Amino acid sequence: MNLTAISAIYRYEMARFFRTLLQSFLSPVISTSLYFVVFGAAIGSRIDQVEGVSYGAFIVPGLVMLSVITQAISNASFGIYFPKFIGTTYELLSAPVSFLEIVTGYVGAAATKSLFIGVVILATSTLFVDMSVAHPLAMVAFLLLTCLSFALMGFIIGIWAKNFEQLQLVPLLIVTPLIFLGGSFYSVSMLPPIWQTIALFNPVLYLISGFRWAFFGLADVPVGVSLMAIALFTGLCMAVIWWIFRTGWRLRV
Amino acid sequence: MSAILSIKDLKKSYASGQIALNGVSLDIERGEILALLGPNGAGKTTLISTVCGIVNPTSGSVTVDGHDIKADYRAARSLIGLVPQEVALEPFEKVRNTVRLSRGLFGRPRNDALIERILRRLSLWDKRDSRINELSGGMKRRVLIAKALSHEPRVLFLDEPTAGVDVELRKDMWDIVRELKAEGVTIILTTHYIEEAEAIADRVGVIARGEILLVEDKASLMTRMGKKQIDLQLADPLDSVPEALAGYDLAIRDGHTLVYTYDARGPRTGLTRLLNDLAAAELRLKDVQTRQSSLEEIFVDLVREDAQ
């Protein structure tokens, strides 16, 4: 294991994050505050409670997931797409590093960045609503797994993308709708029965449900299923990346 | 000397059907400087990229100091430094950081003293905290070299290191290459500039359309090329070489020009005697021109012959 290489990639990627720390810190704080103004105050005042939890608090897990997922994807996809775009992947490919080491470095950094943003959002939320976490360990586990799995997905998107448009395509057209339709701002039980069934095909639902369970002890789907779903998703992403490096798809000619 | 790099029957066809390498076999001796010459699209970069692990070979094998580049890629790659043809650097990164990253990628522990030595040697030390996008083109090339040297490679590939570089920097680079050789680093460089190969290479290889046409010791190549020709353009046309000049290596071109081939490095060129004999044979000269068959000519001839 080339640990030096992993740490070199990780530190190099994190250095880029620290160069824009203020930006990285301010944007989630501002967007979270806006969500609380819009959903918490304007809409929340009419909804009051969802399954015994105040609406303001109810949306916190969804909000965290929304940001963590989009940030993990964009950080990881950009992290590998940019070297591809400017041609510096030659160094990565000619270095004595395995795919696992490259992925650990890049995905680790992207996951760390999104974790940081998730924590910032959680902290910001406490300024707006009273919250308690029913299962802190499960909360941390879900958060970490989400950061990791979507950073892996972002890494795949970054390798797949041939231009900046494609880089935006999957997050915009697929991931964002899935997050919004995955119960970020509502409980699936509030949907008409047919949509409840359709919603079960949305993988993000399982994440948000499990994450919300960690906070309030209530879930749309059993927590074990949530955990299985995210483990399955992580495994799938790893398998795809393993195949990419094995074949050199879009990396080596 | 033993081969540090051994390439056997290496083939590469791209998905487009283009055959970039068509059975290249080449042994590179420890500590030598090999210059690979070839026209655009000859396969020079593909060859280097394949050895370095950037391009997947279709078939064939490569070993670096006995380590197979596939089966034992870690050991093989850790011996190799690559300076690519294209300047590919992260524009917003600082010089020193990007060189540190390279060392780290190759699994070497941080060594600021070494990085400082490399940057000083490449006249980059003053720019260590500059961002890449603030550097001139020549400076960026130096950064690429610094990155390649950062992990102390034993084999260094320079893919057209002096393309688009001014004369001064080119001479600088040659000095650096000579210093590295003195330290025992094996160097393979591709170039368009024949004078570059003449100036620094021990051996010269010519590649065209994915095949190695020739690999020869530069000195023996130079002896072959030591031949010079003098074109003696005559005032009056001539059908055949006159009897009086039969003892010379002469040929007639276009009916008007006598071409005399001689060894410029030999103790006697025979030129004075020839000119005297020409005067004696009452052949009047209109013009005189000398030509030296350069590495370039040999190279062009080789590539042309191969194409036919």
PDB file of N, CA and C in Angstrom, chain A residues 1-2 4-6 8-9 11-13 15-16 19 82-83 86-99 101 246-248 251-253, chain B residues 12 14 52-56 73-74 77-78 80 82 84 87-93 97-98 100-102 104-110 131 144 147:
ATOM      1  N   MET A   1       0.859  -1.208   0.000  1.00  0.00           N
ATOM      2  CA  MET A   1       0.000   0.000   0.000  1.00  0.00           C
ATOM      3  C   MET A   1       0.883   1.242   0.000  1.00  0.00           C
ATOM      4  N   ASN A   2       0.673   2.107  -0.972  1.00  0.00           N
ATOM      5  CA  ASN A   2       1.450   3.338  -1.079  1.00  0.00           C
ATOM      6  C   ASN A   2       0.746   4.441  -0.283  1.00  0.00           C
ATOM      7  N   THR A   4       1.948   6.922   1.324  1.00  0.00           N
ATOM      8  CA  THR A   4       2.471   8.261   1.041  1.00  0.00           C
ATOM      9  C   THR A   4       1.696   8.885  -0.123  1.00  0.00           C
ATOM     10  N   ALA A   5       1.412   8.062  -1.131  1.00  0.00           N
ATOM     11  CA  ALA A   5       0.696   8.575  -2.294  1.00  0.00           C
ATOM     12  C   ALA A   5      -0.725   8.984  -1.915  1.00  0.00           C
ATOM     13  N   ILE A   6      -1.380   8.132  -1.102  1.00  0.00           N
ATOM     14  CA  ILE A   6      -2.750   8.461  -0.681  1.00  0.00           C
ATOM     15  C   ILE A   6      -2.739   9.796   0.045  1.00  0.00           C
ATOM     16  N   ALA A   8      -0.526  12.130  -0.143  1.00  0.00           N
ATOM     17  CA  ALA A   8      -0.151  13.232  -1.049  1.00  0.00           C
ATOM     18  C   ALA A   8      -1.369  13.721  -1.836  1.00  0.00           C
ATOM     19  N   ILE A   9      -2.141  12.770  -2.372  1.00  0.00           N
ATOM     20  CA  ILE A   9      -3.336  13.150  -3.139  1.00  0.00           C
ATOM     21  C   ILE A   9      -4.337  13.840  -2.214  1.00  0.00           C
ATOM     22  N   ARG A  11      -3.924  15.398   0.672  1.00  0.00           N
ATOM     23  CA  ARG A  11      -3.523  16.735   1.132  1.00  0.00           C
ATOM     24  C   ARG A  11      -3.574  17.754   0.000  1.00  0.00           C
ATOM     25  N   TYR A  12      -3.211  17.319  -1.193  1.00  0.00           N
ATOM     26  CA  TYR A  12      -3.234  18.211  -2.355  1.00  0.00           C
ATOM     27  C   TYR A  12      -4.668  18.658  -2.650  1.00  0.00           C
ATOM     28  N   GLU A  13      -5.587  17.696  -2.586  1.00  0.00           N
ATOM     29  CA  GLU A  13      -6.997  18.004  -2.833  1.00  0.00           C
ATOM     30  C   GLU A  13      -7.577  18.891  -1.723  1.00  0.00           C
ATOM     31  N   ALA A  15      -5.935  20.963   0.062  1.00  0.00           N
ATOM     32  CA  ALA A  15      -5.331  22.296  -0.028  1.00  0.00           C
ATOM     33  C   ALA A  15      -6.191  23.193  -0.917  1.00  0.00           C
ATOM     34  N   ARG A  16      -6.744  22.607  -1.978  1.00  0.00           N
ATOM     35  CA  ARG A  16      -7.607  23.384  -2.868  1.00  0.00           C
ATOM     36  C   ARG A  16      -8.853  23.856  -2.096  1.00  0.00           C
ATOM     37  N   ARG A  19      -8.001  26.689   0.227  1.00  0.00           N
ATOM     38  CA  ARG A  19      -7.780  27.959  -0.468  1.00  0.00           C
ATOM     39  C   ARG A  19      -9.072  28.748  -0.589  1.00  0.00           C
ATOM     40  N   PHE A  82     -11.058  17.641 -13.514  1.00  0.00           N
ATOM     41  CA  PHE A  82     -10.144  18.754 -13.788  1.00  0.00           C
ATOM     42  C   PHE A  82      -8.754  18.253 -14.235  1.00  0.00           C
ATOM     43  N   PRO A  83      -8.126  17.324 -13.503  1.00  0.00           N
ATOM     44  CA  PRO A  83      -6.857  16.775 -13.999  1.00  0.00           C
ATOM     45  C   PRO A  83      -6.986  16.156 -15.388  1.00  0.00           C
ATOM     46  N   ILE A  86      -7.132  19.114 -17.917  1.00  0.00           N
ATOM     47  CA  ILE A  86      -5.879  19.813 -18.192  1.00  0.00           C
ATOM     48  C   ILE A  86      -4.731  18.853 -18.511  1.00  0.00           C
ATOM     49  N   GLY A  87      -5.000  17.573 -18.428  1.00  0.00           N
ATOM     50  CA  GLY A  87      -3.999  16.598 -18.878  1.00  0.00           C
ATOM     51  C   GLY A  87      -3.029  16.123 -17.818  1.00  0.00           C
ATOM     52  N   THR A  88      -3.272  16.464 -16.560  1.00  0.00           N
ATOM     53  CA  THR A  88      -2.302  16.059 -15.538  1.00  0.00           C
ATOM     54  C   THR A  88      -2.511  14.621 -15.049  1.00  0.00           C
ATOM     55  N   THR A  89      -3.503  13.931 -15.601  1.00  0.00           N
ATOM     56  CA  THR A  89      -3.687  12.533 -15.179  1.00  0.00           C
ATOM     57  C   THR A  89      -2.501  11.664 -15.604  1.00  0.00           C
ATOM     58  N   TYR A  90      -1.689  12.177 -16.555  1.00  0.00           N
ATOM     59  CA  TYR A  90      -0.527  11.384 -16.985  1.00  0.00           C
ATOM     60  C   TYR A  90       0.314  10.979 -15.773  1.00  0.00           C
ATOM     61  N   GLU A  91       0.381  11.890 -14.816  1.00  0.00           N
ATOM     62  CA  GLU A  91       1.227  11.649 -13.653  1.00  0.00           C
ATOM     63  C   GLU A  91       0.631  10.562 -12.756  1.00  0.00           C
ATOM     64  N   LEU A  92      -0.686  10.636 -12.620  1.00  0.00           N
ATOM     65  CA  LEU A  92      -1.406   9.666 -11.803  1.00  0.00           C
ATOM     66  C   LEU A  92      -1.247   8.257 -12.394  1.00  0.00           C
ATOM     67  N   LEU A  93      -1.367   8.199 -13.731  1.00  0.00           N
ATOM     68  CA  LEU A  93      -1.323   6.907 -14.406  1.00  0.00           C
ATOM     69  C   LEU A  93       0.085   6.331 -14.466  1.00  0.00           C
ATOM     70  N   SER A  94       1.084   7.216 -14.424  1.00  0.00           N
ATOM     71  CA  SER A  94       2.456   6.708 -14.528  1.00  0.00           C
ATOM     72  C   SER A  94       3.102   6.525 -13.151  1.00  0.00           C
ATOM     73  N   ALA A  95       2.350   6.861 -12.102  1.00  0.00           N
ATOM     74  CA  ALA A  95       2.900   6.708 -10.746  1.00  0.00           C
ATOM     75  C   ALA A  95       2.651   5.281 -10.239  1.00  0.00           C
ATOM     76  N   PRO A  96       3.501   4.819  -9.327  1.00  0.00           N
ATOM     77  CA  PRO A  96       3.317   3.463  -8.799  1.00  0.00           C
ATOM     78  C   PRO A  96       2.185   3.410  -7.767  1.00  0.00           C
ATOM     79  N   VAL A  97       0.985   3.717  -8.213  1.00  0.00           N
ATOM     80  CA  VAL A  97      -0.160   3.702  -7.306  1.00  0.00           C
ATOM     81  C   VAL A  97      -1.247   2.793  -7.869  1.00  0.00           C
ATOM     82  N   SER A  98      -1.981   2.144  -6.979  1.00  0.00           N
ATOM     83  CA  SER A  98      -3.077   1.284  -7.416  1.00  0.00           C
ATOM     84  C   SER A  98      -4.350   2.113  -7.490  1.00  0.00           C
ATOM     85  N   PHE A  99      -5.359   1.563  -8.130  1.00  0.00           N
ATOM     86  CA  PHE A  99      -6.616   2.303  -8.267  1.00  0.00           C
ATOM     87  C   PHE A  99      -7.219   2.608  -6.903  1.00  0.00           C
ATOM     88  N   GLU A 101      -5.664   3.233  -4.187  1.00  0.00           N
ATOM     89  CA  GLU A 101      -4.961   4.357  -3.579  1.00  0.00           C
ATOM     90  C   GLU A 101      -5.409   5.691  -4.190  1.00  0.00           C
ATOM     91  N   ARG A 246      -9.419  -1.134 -14.179  1.00  0.00           N
ATOM     92  CA  ARG A 246      -8.974  -2.376 -14.785  1.00  0.00           C
ATOM     93  C   ARG A 246      -8.884  -2.238 -16.294  1.00  0.00           C
ATOM     94  N   THR A 247      -9.897  -1.591 -16.859  1.00  0.00           N
ATOM     95  CA  THR A 247      -9.938  -1.468 -18.314  1.00  0.00           C
ATOM     96  C   THR A 247      -9.308  -0.154 -18.781  1.00  0.00           C
ATOM     97  N   GLY A 248      -9.164   0.793 -17.865  1.00  0.00           N
ATOM     98  CA  GLY A 248      -8.628   2.095 -18.260  1.00  0.00           C
ATOM     99  C   GLY A 248      -9.654   2.964 -18.964  1.00  0.00           C
ATOM    100  N   LEU A 251      -9.664   6.712 -19.257  1.00  0.00           N
ATOM    101  CA  LEU A 251      -8.453   7.181 -18.578  1.00  0.00           C
ATOM    102  C   LEU A 251      -7.227   6.839 -19.404  1.00  0.00           C
ATOM    103  N   ARG A 252      -7.143   5.533 -19.732  1.00  0.00           N
ATOM    104  CA  ARG A 252      -6.023   5.059 -20.548  1.00  0.00           C
ATOM    105  C   ARG A 252      -6.545   4.730 -21.921  1.00  0.00           C
ATOM    106  N   VAL A 253      -5.749   5.021 -22.949  1.00  0.00           N
ATOM    107  CA  VAL A 253      -6.188   4.617 -24.292  1.00  0.00           C
ATOM    108  C   VAL A 253      -5.570   3.280 -24.658  1.00  0.00           C
TER     109      VAL A 253
ATOM    110  N   LYS B  12       0.807  -1.647 -30.501  1.00  0.00           N
ATOM    111  CA  LYS B  12      -0.338  -0.881 -30.005  1.00  0.00           C
ATOM    112  C   LYS B  12      -1.202  -0.445 -31.170  1.00  0.00           C
ATOM    113  N   TYR B  14      -4.859   1.517 -31.803  1.00  0.00           N
ATOM    114  CA  TYR B  14      -5.921   2.266 -31.127  1.00  0.00           C
ATOM    115  C   TYR B  14      -7.283   1.780 -31.617  1.00  0.00           C
ATOM    116  N   CYS B  52       5.473   3.950 -19.756  1.00  0.00           N
ATOM    117  CA  CYS B  52       5.162   4.628 -18.488  1.00  0.00           C
ATOM    118  C   CYS B  52       3.822   4.217 -17.882  1.00  0.00           C
ATOM    119  N   GLY B  53       3.007   3.482 -18.627  1.00  0.00           N
ATOM    120  CA  GLY B  53       1.746   3.012 -18.048  1.00  0.00           C
ATOM    121  C   GLY B  53       0.541   3.873 -18.387  1.00  0.00           C
ATOM    122  N   ILE B  54       0.718   4.821 -19.308  1.00  0.00           N
ATOM    123  CA  ILE B  54      -0.396   5.710 -19.652  1.00  0.00           C
ATOM    124  C   ILE B  54      -1.232   5.115 -20.775  1.00  0.00           C
ATOM    125  N   VAL B  55      -0.584   4.299 -21.591  1.00  0.00           N
ATOM    126  CA  VAL B  55      -1.269   3.646 -22.708  1.00  0.00           C
ATOM    127  C   VAL B  55      -1.184   2.132 -22.499  1.00  0.00           C
ATOM    128  N   ASN B  56      -2.302   1.453 -22.715  1.00  0.00           N
ATOM    129  CA  ASN B  56      -2.313  -0.004 -22.602  1.00  0.00           C
ATOM    130  C   ASN B  56      -1.760  -0.625 -23.880  1.00  0.00           C
ATOM    131  N   TYR B  73       4.129  -3.511 -11.681  1.00  0.00           N
ATOM    132  CA  TYR B  73       4.083  -2.101 -12.111  1.00  0.00           C
ATOM    133  C   TYR B  73       4.631  -1.136 -11.073  1.00  0.00           C
ATOM    134  N   ARG B  74       4.481  -1.476  -9.804  1.00  0.00           N
ATOM    135  CA  ARG B  74       4.965  -0.543  -8.782  1.00  0.00           C
ATOM    136  C   ARG B  74       6.481  -0.371  -8.865  1.00  0.00           C
ATOM    137  N   ARG B  77       7.426   1.312 -12.337  1.00  0.00           N
ATOM    138  CA  ARG B  77       7.116   2.738 -12.468  1.00  0.00           C
ATOM    139  C   ARG B  77       7.921   3.609 -11.512  1.00  0.00           C
ATOM    140  N   SER B  78       8.252   3.054 -10.351  1.00  0.00           N
ATOM    141  CA  SER B  78       8.954   3.900  -9.386  1.00  0.00           C
ATOM    142  C   SER B  78      10.360   4.251  -9.881  1.00  0.00           C
ATOM    143  N   ILE B  80      10.885   5.180 -13.007  1.00  0.00           N
ATOM    144  CA  ILE B  80      10.748   6.008 -14.210  1.00  0.00           C
ATOM    145  C   ILE B  80      10.259   7.419 -13.897  1.00  0.00           C
ATOM    146  N   LEU B  82       8.907  10.895 -16.024  1.00  0.00           N
ATOM    147  CA  LEU B  82       8.400  11.253 -17.352  1.00  0.00           C
ATOM    148  C   LEU B  82       8.191  12.758 -17.458  1.00  0.00           C
ATOM    149  N   PRO B  84       6.388  14.990 -19.998  1.00  0.00           N
ATOM    150  CA  PRO B  84       5.538  14.839 -21.172  1.00  0.00           C
ATOM    151  C   PRO B  84       5.750  15.967 -22.181  1.00  0.00           C
ATOM    152  N   VAL B  87       2.523  20.613 -22.069  1.00  0.00           N
ATOM    153  CA  VAL B  87       2.663  21.215 -20.748  1.00  0.00           C
ATOM    154  C   VAL B  87       1.325  21.046 -20.027  1.00  0.00           C
ATOM    155  N   ALA B  88       1.265  20.074 -19.114  1.00  0.00           N
ATOM    156  CA  ALA B  88       0.041  19.814 -18.364  1.00  0.00           C
ATOM    157  C   ALA B  88       0.311  20.046 -16.884  1.00  0.00           C
ATOM    158  N   LEU B  89      -0.163  21.172 -16.385  1.00  0.00           N
ATOM    159  CA  LEU B  89       0.056  21.515 -14.972  1.00  0.00           C
ATOM    160  C   LEU B  89      -1.189  22.208 -14.449  1.00  0.00           C
ATOM    161  N   GLU B  90      -1.460  22.008 -13.166  1.00  0.00           N
ATOM    162  CA  GLU B  90      -2.622  22.681 -12.592  1.00  0.00           C
ATOM    163  C   GLU B  90      -2.310  24.171 -12.445  1.00  0.00           C
ATOM    164  N   PRO B  91      -3.067  25.019 -13.156  1.00  0.00           N
ATOM    165  CA  PRO B  91      -2.682  26.429 -13.279  1.00  0.00           C
ATOM    166  C   PRO B  91      -2.652  27.210 -11.967  1.00  0.00           C
ATOM    167  N   PHE B  92      -3.463  26.821 -10.999  1.00  0.00           N
ATOM    168  CA  PHE B  92      -3.559  27.636  -9.778  1.00  0.00           C
ATOM    169  C   PHE B  92      -2.663  27.127  -8.659  1.00  0.00           C
ATOM    170  N   GLU B  93      -1.947  26.062  -8.939  1.00  0.00           N
ATOM    171  CA  GLU B  93      -1.111  25.482  -7.894  1.00  0.00           C
ATOM    172  C   GLU B  93       0.253  26.160  -7.860  1.00  0.00           C
ATOM    173  N   ASN B  97       4.467  23.118  -4.418  1.00  0.00           N
ATOM    174  CA  ASN B  97       3.450  22.131  -4.033  1.00  0.00           C
ATOM    175  C   ASN B  97       3.270  21.051  -5.080  1.00  0.00           C
ATOM    176  N   THR B  98       3.299  21.484  -6.344  1.00  0.00           N
ATOM    177  CA  THR B  98       3.053  20.502  -7.397  1.00  0.00           C
ATOM    178  C   THR B  98       4.240  19.533  -7.500  1.00  0.00           C
ATOM    179  N   ARG B 100       6.100  18.700  -4.903  1.00  0.00           N
ATOM    180  CA  ARG B 100       5.931  17.833  -3.718  1.00  0.00           C
ATOM    181  C   ARG B 100       4.923  16.718  -3.979  1.00  0.00           C
ATOM    182  N   LEU B 101       3.839  17.106  -4.670  1.00  0.00           N
ATOM    183  CA  LEU B 101       2.806  16.106  -4.974  1.00  0.00           C
ATOM    184  C   LEU B 101       3.417  14.959  -5.778  1.00  0.00           C
ATOM    185  N   SER B 102       4.230  15.317  -6.774  1.00  0.00           N
ATOM    186  CA  SER B 102       4.841  14.279  -7.618  1.00  0.00           C
ATOM    187  C   SER B 102       5.662  13.311  -6.780  1.00  0.00           C
ATOM    188  N   GLY B 104       5.345  12.659  -3.641  1.00  0.00           N
ATOM    189  CA  GLY B 104       4.424  11.874  -2.816  1.00  0.00           C
ATOM    190  C   GLY B 104       3.763  10.753  -3.600  1.00  0.00           C
ATOM    191  N   LEU B 105       3.346  11.072  -4.831  1.00  0.00           N
ATOM    192  CA  LEU B 105       2.674  10.071  -5.656  1.00  0.00           C
ATOM    193  C   LEU B 105       3.562   8.850  -5.872  1.00  0.00           C
ATOM    194  N   PHE B 106       4.848   9.092  -5.918  1.00  0.00           N
ATOM    195  CA  PHE B 106       5.776   7.984  -6.136  1.00  0.00           C
ATOM    196  C   PHE B 106       6.192   7.320  -4.825  1.00  0.00           C
ATOM    197  N   GLY B 107       5.467   7.694  -3.757  1.00  0.00           N
ATOM    198  CA  GLY B 107       5.660   7.003  -2.488  1.00  0.00           C
ATOM    199  C   GLY B 107       6.918   7.402  -1.753  1.00  0.00           C
ATOM    200  N   ARG B 108       7.527   8.515  -2.183  1.00  0.00           N
ATOM    201  CA  ARG B 108       8.736   8.950  -1.505  1.00  0.00           C
ATOM    202  C   ARG B 108       8.384   9.893  -0.364  1.00  0.00           C
ATOM    203  N   PRO B 109       9.071   9.759   0.767  1.00  0.00           N
ATOM    204  CA  PRO B 109       8.780  10.655   1.894  1.00  0.00           C
ATOM    205  C   PRO B 109       9.184  12.096   1.556  1.00  0.00           C
ATOM    206  N   ARG B 110       8.520  13.012   2.196  1.00  0.00           N
ATOM    207  CA  ARG B 110       8.787  14.429   1.944  1.00  0.00           C
ATOM    208  C   ARG B 110      10.266  14.746   2.163  1.00  0.00           C
ATOM    209  N   ARG B 131       2.359  30.858  -8.654  1.00  0.00           N
ATOM    210  CA  ARG B 131       1.384  29.949  -9.252  1.00  0.00           C
ATOM    211  C   ARG B 131       1.831  29.620 -10.671  1.00  0.00           C
ATOM    212  N   LEU B 144       7.851  20.862 -15.231  1.00  0.00           N
ATOM    213  CA  LEU B 144       7.585  19.465 -15.611  1.00  0.00           C
ATOM    214  C   LEU B 144       8.816  18.599 -15.343  1.00  0.00           C
ATOM    215  N   LYS B 147       9.198  18.064 -11.617  1.00  0.00           N
ATOM    216  CA  LYS B 147       8.264  17.048 -11.141  1.00  0.00           C
ATOM    217  C   LYS B 147       8.801  15.644 -11.448  1.00  0.00           C
TER     218      LYS B 147
END
